[in-house]
Short mmCIF file of C-alpha atoms in Angstrom, two decimals:
data_model
loop_
_atom_site.label_atom_id
_atom_site.label_comp_id
_atom_site.label_asym_id
_atom_site.label_seq_id
_atom_site.Cartn_x
_atom_site.Cartn_y
_atom_site.Cartn_z
CA MET A 28 -31.81 36.13 20.91
CA SER A 29 -28.43 34.94 22.14
CA LEU A 30 -26.06 33.17 19.73
CA ASP A 31 -26.30 30.05 21.88
CA ALA A 32 -30.05 30.03 21.80
CA TYR A 33 -29.86 30.58 18.10
CA TYR A 34 -27.48 27.52 17.62
CA ASP A 35 -29.86 25.46 19.71
CA ARG A 36 -32.75 26.56 17.44
CA ILE A 37 -31.05 25.74 14.12
CA GLY A 38 -29.83 22.41 15.51
CA GLY A 39 -33.48 21.40 15.89
CA HIS A 40 -33.72 21.61 12.18
CA HIS A 41 -30.46 19.57 11.57
CA LEU A 42 -28.71 22.84 10.62
CA ALA A 43 -25.37 24.11 11.79
CA ALA A 44 -23.51 27.46 11.38
CA LEU A 45 -20.60 27.25 9.03
CA TRP A 46 -18.67 29.95 10.98
CA THR A 47 -18.52 27.81 13.92
CA ARG A 48 -16.92 24.94 12.04
CA LEU A 49 -14.91 26.59 9.09
CA SER A 50 -11.57 26.32 10.78
CA HIS A 51 -12.01 22.64 11.28
CA LEU A 52 -13.47 21.85 7.75
CA ILE A 53 -10.95 23.87 5.63
CA THR A 54 -7.44 23.88 7.28
CA PRO A 55 -4.41 25.98 6.16
CA GLN A 56 -2.44 22.70 5.74
CA PRO A 57 -3.26 18.95 5.90
CA ARG A 58 -4.35 17.98 9.41
CA SER A 59 -4.86 14.27 10.33
CA ASP A 60 -5.23 11.93 13.17
CA CYS A 61 -2.88 9.55 11.40
CA ARG A 62 0.31 9.16 13.22
CA ALA A 63 3.84 7.92 12.13
CA HIS A 64 4.36 4.43 13.28
CA ARG A 65 6.46 1.29 12.74
CA TRP A 66 5.45 -2.29 13.00
CA ARG A 67 8.40 -4.62 13.64
CA TYR A 68 8.10 -7.86 11.73
CA THR A 69 9.73 -9.72 14.54
CA ASP A 70 6.55 -8.85 16.57
CA VAL A 71 3.99 -9.43 13.82
CA ARG A 72 5.33 -12.77 12.37
CA PRO A 73 4.95 -14.89 15.74
CA GLU A 74 1.44 -13.62 16.12
CA LEU A 75 0.57 -14.59 12.62
CA LEU A 76 1.96 -17.97 13.07
CA ALA A 77 -0.01 -18.40 16.32
CA ALA A 78 -3.14 -17.41 14.25
CA GLY A 79 -2.25 -20.30 11.96
CA GLU A 80 -2.66 -22.59 14.94
CA VAL A 81 -5.96 -21.44 15.93
CA ILE A 82 -7.82 -20.84 12.73
CA THR A 83 -7.53 -22.14 9.17
CA ALA A 84 -7.31 -19.96 5.99
CA GLU A 85 -10.62 -21.47 4.90
CA GLU A 86 -12.27 -20.59 8.23
CA ALA A 87 -11.00 -17.09 8.43
CA GLU A 88 -11.58 -16.54 4.53
CA ARG A 89 -8.44 -14.34 4.96
CA ARG A 90 -6.16 -14.99 7.78
CA VAL A 91 -4.94 -11.38 8.28
CA LEU A 92 -3.70 -9.25 11.10
CA ILE A 93 -4.68 -5.55 10.58
CA LEU A 94 -1.96 -2.96 10.89
CA GLU A 95 -4.20 -0.29 12.69
CA ASN A 96 -2.72 3.17 12.99
CA PRO A 97 -2.45 4.12 16.58
CA GLY A 98 -3.99 7.40 15.87
CA LEU A 99 -7.03 5.81 14.29
CA PRO A 100 -8.00 3.22 16.83
CA GLY A 101 -11.07 0.90 15.92
CA SER A 102 -10.95 2.04 12.24
CA SER A 103 -9.00 -0.80 10.54
CA LYS A 104 -7.07 1.94 8.79
CA VAL A 105 -3.22 2.36 8.24
CA THR A 106 -3.79 5.91 7.01
CA THR A 107 -7.05 7.97 6.74
CA SER A 108 -7.72 6.53 3.21
CA LEU A 109 -5.94 3.13 3.04
CA TYR A 110 -5.81 -0.18 4.77
CA ALA A 111 -2.95 -2.63 5.43
CA GLY A 112 -2.75 -6.20 6.96
CA MET A 113 -0.25 -9.07 7.01
CA GLN A 114 -1.74 -12.23 5.71
CA LEU A 115 -0.47 -15.80 6.34
CA VAL A 116 -1.03 -18.87 4.08
CA LEU A 117 0.40 -22.30 5.17
CA PRO A 118 1.41 -25.23 3.04
CA GLY A 119 -1.58 -26.98 1.52
CA GLU A 120 -4.04 -24.30 2.38
CA VAL A 121 -6.45 -22.37 0.09
CA ALA A 122 -7.98 -19.03 1.10
CA PRO A 123 -11.28 -19.31 -0.74
CA SER A 124 -12.14 -17.33 -3.86
CA HIS A 125 -14.03 -14.09 -3.66
CA ARG A 126 -14.19 -10.64 -5.34
CA HIS A 127 -14.90 -7.15 -4.14
CA SER A 128 -15.13 -3.50 -5.08
CA GLN A 129 -11.73 -2.67 -3.41
CA SER A 130 -8.69 -2.70 -5.26
CA ALA A 131 -5.73 -4.53 -3.72
CA LEU A 132 -1.97 -4.97 -4.12
CA ARG A 133 0.17 -7.46 -2.19
CA ILE A 134 3.96 -7.12 -1.38
CA ILE A 135 5.24 -10.53 -0.59
CA VAL A 136 7.41 -10.55 2.68
CA GLU A 137 8.40 -14.12 3.18
CA GLY A 138 7.97 -17.61 1.60
CA SER A 139 8.21 -19.53 -1.75
CA GLY A 140 5.76 -21.75 -3.48
CA ALA A 141 2.63 -19.83 -2.69
CA TYR A 142 0.23 -18.41 -5.38
CA SER A 143 -2.67 -16.24 -6.07
CA VAL A 144 -5.14 -16.92 -8.91
CA VAL A 145 -6.21 -13.59 -10.19
CA GLY A 146 -8.77 -13.43 -12.98
CA GLY A 147 -7.97 -16.91 -14.13
CA GLU A 148 -4.10 -16.59 -14.00
CA ARG A 149 -1.99 -18.59 -11.53
CA VAL A 150 0.53 -15.99 -10.04
CA THR A 151 3.54 -17.36 -8.05
CA MET A 152 4.41 -15.32 -5.05
CA GLU A 153 8.11 -14.85 -4.22
CA THR A 154 9.70 -12.31 -1.59
CA GLY A 155 9.43 -8.75 -3.00
CA ASP A 156 6.93 -9.43 -5.65
CA LEU A 157 4.06 -7.06 -6.24
CA VAL A 158 0.82 -8.82 -6.97
CA LEU A 159 -2.27 -6.93 -8.09
CA THR A 160 -5.97 -7.57 -7.60
CA PRO A 161 -8.18 -5.08 -9.67
CA PRO A 162 -11.66 -4.30 -8.46
CA MET A 163 -14.26 -7.19 -8.82
CA THR A 164 -11.59 -9.65 -9.93
CA TRP A 165 -11.98 -13.13 -8.77
CA HIS A 166 -9.00 -14.20 -6.67
CA ASP A 167 -7.96 -17.01 -4.23
CA HIS A 168 -4.62 -17.71 -2.43
CA GLY A 169 -2.92 -20.96 -1.89
CA SER A 170 0.44 -22.64 -1.12
CA ASP A 171 2.34 -25.65 -2.55
CA GLY A 172 5.48 -24.58 -0.64
CA ASP A 173 7.22 -26.12 2.41
CA GLY A 174 6.80 -23.28 4.88
CA PRO A 175 4.64 -20.25 5.64
CA THR A 176 4.00 -17.49 3.12
CA ILE A 177 3.49 -13.94 4.49
CA TRP A 178 2.67 -10.83 2.63
CA LEU A 179 1.36 -7.21 3.19
CA ASP A 180 -2.09 -6.61 1.91
CA ALA A 181 -2.80 -3.05 0.84
CA LEU A 182 -6.45 -2.09 -0.08
CA ASP A 183 -8.34 1.17 -0.65
CA ILE A 184 -11.15 -0.08 1.79
CA PRO A 185 -11.54 3.38 3.37
CA VAL A 186 -11.81 5.06 0.04
CA VAL A 187 -14.61 2.72 -1.14
CA GLY A 188 -16.21 3.01 2.26
CA PHE A 189 -16.23 6.72 1.95
CA PHE A 190 -18.23 6.45 -1.27
CA ASP A 191 -20.56 3.71 0.17
CA ALA A 192 -19.62 1.68 -2.80
CA SER A 193 -18.56 -1.72 -1.37
CA PHE A 194 -19.67 -5.04 -2.84
CA LEU A 195 -18.39 -8.51 -2.04
CA GLU A 196 -19.19 -11.81 -3.76
CA ARG A 197 -17.90 -15.27 -2.72
CA SER A 198 -17.52 -18.01 -5.19
CA THR A 199 -19.15 -21.27 -4.91
CA GLU A 200 -15.64 -22.85 -5.60
CA ALA A 201 -12.98 -22.41 -3.11
CA ALA A 202 -10.46 -22.17 -5.94
CA ARG A 203 -11.50 -21.11 -9.43
CA ALA A 204 -10.32 -22.75 -12.39
CA VAL A 205 -6.99 -21.54 -13.97
CA THR A 206 -7.78 -20.38 -17.47
CA ARG A 207 -4.62 -18.50 -18.60
CA PRO A 208 -1.05 -19.68 -18.91
CA ASP A 209 1.38 -19.02 -16.15
CA GLY A 210 2.98 -15.65 -16.58
CA ASP A 211 0.40 -14.64 -19.39
CA SER A 212 -0.15 -10.93 -18.39
CA LEU A 213 3.53 -10.35 -17.84
CA ASN A 214 4.30 -11.95 -21.24
CA ARG A 215 1.69 -9.74 -23.02
CA TYR A 216 2.29 -6.55 -21.35
CA GLY A 217 5.51 -6.46 -19.36
CA ALA A 218 8.26 -6.10 -22.07
CA GLY A 219 7.54 -2.55 -23.22
CA LEU A 220 5.65 -4.28 -26.09
CA LEU A 221 1.91 -4.47 -26.33
CA PRO A 222 -0.37 -6.89 -28.46
CA VAL A 223 -2.04 -5.06 -31.25
CA GLY A 224 -5.39 -3.92 -30.30
CA SER A 225 -4.60 -3.51 -26.61
CA ARG A 226 -6.84 -0.89 -24.92
CA PRO A 227 -7.15 0.41 -21.38
CA SER A 228 -9.96 -1.23 -19.46
CA GLY A 229 -10.72 0.48 -16.14
CA GLY A 230 -7.96 1.96 -14.12
CA ALA A 231 -5.91 -1.11 -13.18
CA SER A 232 -2.78 -2.44 -14.74
CA PRO A 233 -3.32 -5.71 -16.78
CA ILE A 234 -0.31 -7.11 -15.34
CA ALA A 235 -1.05 -9.41 -12.33
CA SER A 236 2.47 -9.77 -10.95
CA TYR A 237 5.54 -7.54 -11.02
CA PRO A 238 8.44 -9.96 -10.02
CA TYR A 239 10.86 -8.54 -7.61
CA SER A 240 13.74 -10.29 -9.58
CA ARG A 241 13.02 -7.78 -12.43
CA THR A 242 12.54 -4.83 -10.21
CA ARG A 243 15.78 -5.45 -8.38
CA GLU A 244 17.64 -5.88 -11.56
CA VAL A 245 16.42 -2.35 -12.82
CA LEU A 246 17.20 -0.80 -9.53
CA THR A 247 20.79 -2.23 -9.57
CA ARG A 248 21.42 -1.08 -13.06
CA LEU A 249 20.14 2.43 -12.46
CA ALA A 250 22.20 2.60 -9.24
CA LYS A 251 25.28 1.75 -11.30
CA ASP A 252 24.54 4.14 -14.14
CA SER A 253 23.52 7.30 -12.39
CA ALA A 254 23.75 9.28 -9.15
CA PRO A 255 20.74 8.77 -6.64
CA ASP A 256 18.12 11.32 -6.51
CA PRO A 257 18.88 13.58 -3.42
CA TRP A 258 15.31 12.99 -2.05
CA HIS A 259 14.49 9.35 -3.09
CA GLY A 260 17.66 7.43 -3.90
CA VAL A 261 17.13 5.32 -6.88
CA LYS A 262 13.39 4.94 -7.07
CA VAL A 263 11.04 3.54 -9.63
CA ALA A 264 7.19 3.70 -9.97
CA TYR A 265 5.24 0.53 -10.74
CA THR A 266 3.12 1.49 -13.97
CA ASN A 267 0.25 0.50 -16.02
CA PRO A 268 1.81 -0.41 -19.39
CA LEU A 269 -1.36 0.56 -21.27
CA THR A 270 -1.56 4.08 -19.78
CA GLY A 271 1.86 4.91 -18.38
CA GLY A 272 0.04 5.79 -15.29
CA ASP A 273 -0.41 4.20 -11.89
CA VAL A 274 -1.03 0.44 -11.44
CA LEU A 275 -4.55 0.96 -9.82
CA SER A 276 -6.83 4.00 -9.94
CA THR A 277 -6.69 4.63 -6.26
CA MET A 278 -3.12 3.58 -5.32
CA SER A 279 0.41 4.27 -6.47
CA ALA A 280 3.32 1.90 -5.73
CA TRP A 281 7.10 2.29 -5.76
CA ALA A 282 10.32 0.48 -5.15
CA GLN A 283 13.59 2.41 -4.15
CA LEU A 284 17.16 1.49 -3.52
CA LEU A 285 19.07 3.37 -0.85
CA PRO A 286 22.86 3.05 -1.22
CA SER A 287 24.86 1.98 1.77
CA GLY A 288 25.78 5.00 4.08
CA TRP A 289 23.43 7.28 2.11
CA SER A 290 21.08 9.86 3.59
CA SER A 291 18.27 11.77 1.85
CA ALA A 292 17.20 15.36 1.93
CA PRO A 293 13.92 16.11 3.60
CA TYR A 294 10.81 15.57 1.50
CA ARG A 295 6.90 15.78 2.17
CA SER A 296 3.79 15.17 0.26
CA THR A 297 0.09 15.18 0.77
CA ASP A 298 -0.17 11.32 0.37
CA ALA A 299 0.34 9.43 3.65
CA THR A 300 2.59 6.64 2.65
CA VAL A 301 3.22 3.08 3.80
CA LEU A 302 6.66 1.84 3.46
CA ILE A 303 8.02 -1.89 3.97
CA ALA A 304 11.62 -2.79 4.05
CA ILE A 305 12.51 -5.66 1.58
CA GLU A 306 16.21 -5.64 2.06
CA GLY A 307 18.88 -4.04 4.28
CA ARG A 308 18.63 -1.94 7.25
CA GLY A 309 18.44 1.83 8.13
CA ARG A 310 16.09 4.28 9.58
CA THR A 311 13.58 6.89 8.56
CA HIS A 312 12.95 10.19 10.21
CA ILE A 313 9.40 11.30 10.25
CA GLY A 314 8.98 14.80 11.69
CA ASP A 315 10.75 14.61 15.06
CA GLN A 316 10.51 10.85 15.28
CA VAL A 317 13.14 8.24 14.17
CA PHE A 318 12.22 4.74 13.21
CA ASP A 319 14.82 2.12 12.59
CA TRP A 320 13.91 -0.75 10.37
CA ARG A 321 15.07 -3.90 8.77
CA ALA A 322 13.57 -6.47 6.33
CA GLY A 323 9.81 -7.04 6.86
CA ASP A 324 9.25 -3.88 9.10
CA VAL A 325 6.54 -1.55 8.06
CA VAL A 326 6.58 2.26 8.56
CA VAL A 327 3.74 4.66 7.98
CA ALA A 328 4.42 8.45 7.12
CA PRO A 329 1.32 10.75 7.68
CA SER A 330 0.40 13.34 5.14
CA TRP A 331 2.57 16.42 4.89
CA SER A 332 5.21 15.14 7.36
CA TRP A 333 8.79 15.74 6.59
CA VAL A 334 10.45 12.28 5.80
CA ARG A 335 14.11 11.44 5.46
CA HIS A 336 15.81 8.17 5.11
CA GLU A 337 19.30 6.79 6.15
CA ALA A 338 20.70 3.38 5.02
CA ASP A 339 23.20 1.61 7.13
CA GLU A 340 23.63 -0.85 4.24
CA GLU A 341 22.33 -1.06 0.70
CA SER A 342 18.54 -1.31 1.21
CA VAL A 343 15.38 -1.66 -0.79
CA LEU A 344 12.07 -0.20 0.38
CA MET A 345 8.68 -0.64 -1.24
CA SER A 346 5.74 1.65 -0.67
CA TYR A 347 2.34 2.47 -1.55
CA SER A 348 -0.07 5.53 -0.95
CA ASP A 349 -3.30 7.18 -2.38
CA GLN A 350 -1.31 9.46 -4.61
CA ALA A 351 -2.98 8.11 -7.72
CA ALA A 352 -6.34 9.22 -6.34
CA GLN A 353 -5.17 12.53 -5.22
CA ARG A 354 -3.59 13.29 -8.51
CA ALA A 355 -6.70 12.41 -10.43
CA LEU A 356 -8.71 14.76 -8.09
CA GLY A 357 -6.12 17.51 -8.42
CA LEU A 358 -5.15 17.46 -4.76
CA TRP A 359 -1.61 16.16 -4.57
CA ARG A 360 1.18 18.36 -3.61
CA GLU A 361 4.90 17.79 -2.77
CA GLU A 362 7.67 19.74 -1.18
CA ARG A 363 11.57 19.32 -1.08
CA THR A 364 14.20 20.99 1.01
CA GLY A 365 17.99 21.01 0.73
CA ALA A 366 20.20 20.65 -2.35
CA GLY A 367 21.29 17.08 -1.82
CA PRO A 368 22.18 14.42 0.69
CA GLU A 369 23.16 15.71 4.03
#
C-alpha cells in the first residue's frame, strides 16, 4: 500500500497522521498570521462620526467599528486571541444594558461627560481613563456631555470563543439603576488600603475605573525620580488591589511614559500587544516595519516580534495583551537585547 493510499484510507475514519502535521502544530518559535499594523485616528474618527448619522447607539446596541487585523480577515480579531473596536456615544444617547461572558477594558480616547454604569456604579469617562467590565457584569453606556465620546474597546472574545463558553444577556431596562455612590470602587480599593474582610472574587479587579489623572501623576513622579527602563521607558501595570495581579484574568494592561527624544532597546514577548497613543508623537519599530503615531492612533505588535519605541516629544502609550492568560498557563516568555537606549 502506498502512503497516499494509506492517508486516504485513514481519512475515511476521520484520522490523520501526526507526522504529516507535526511541524505545523508544534513550531520552534511562535508563528502567527497576526500582522503588525497601525490604525490612524484621523481615519477612524470620521467613519465613526458617519456611523453616528446612520444608526443610533440603541439600534446598534454597541456602535463600534472593529479594528480587524489585516492578517486575520473576517475574524473580528486584532490579535489571534483578542478583539479591539472603537466605540462612539453621542450626547443624550444610551447604549442599552447587557452582560456577557467576555471580559472588557475600555481606554477613553476622546470626550468628556460620558459614563458607563458597571455593576451599579456610574463611572465617568475622561480621556486616558481605563474602565473595566468583568465577566457577566451588567453595563450600559451613556453621555451627558456636549460632544462625541470615543473609546477603544478591548475584549477577550476570541479566548472565550475558543472555549465555546460565550453567553450574552440583554436587560429589560435600557439603563440599569445606579446602586452605588460615584467613585465607590476607587474609594474602597484604590488607595493602597482595603476594607477589612475584602476577599478576591473571580479574577477581575474590583475597581471599575482607573482615572488617567492619577496614572499620569504617577508616571510623572517616577520619570522625575528615576531613569527610564532601557526597554520600556517609565511603565506601570494596572493591577488588582486584592491580589496584586492583573486587572482581568485574561488581559493585562499598562501605561508607559516615553521621555522626549528617547529611544528604547529592542524587546519581544509572546503576548501580541495592542498599543494606543494617549499623548505625544513618535514611532514604533516592529520587526523591519516602522509605524509613526500620535494621540489616538492604535498599533498592534504580533507575538515574538522585536519592538522598539522612539519619542519625538514626551509621550504616553497605553497597551493591553493576553499576558495574564499566558502567565497563568505557564506560556509567557520575553527577551531583551542591548544594554540600554540606542
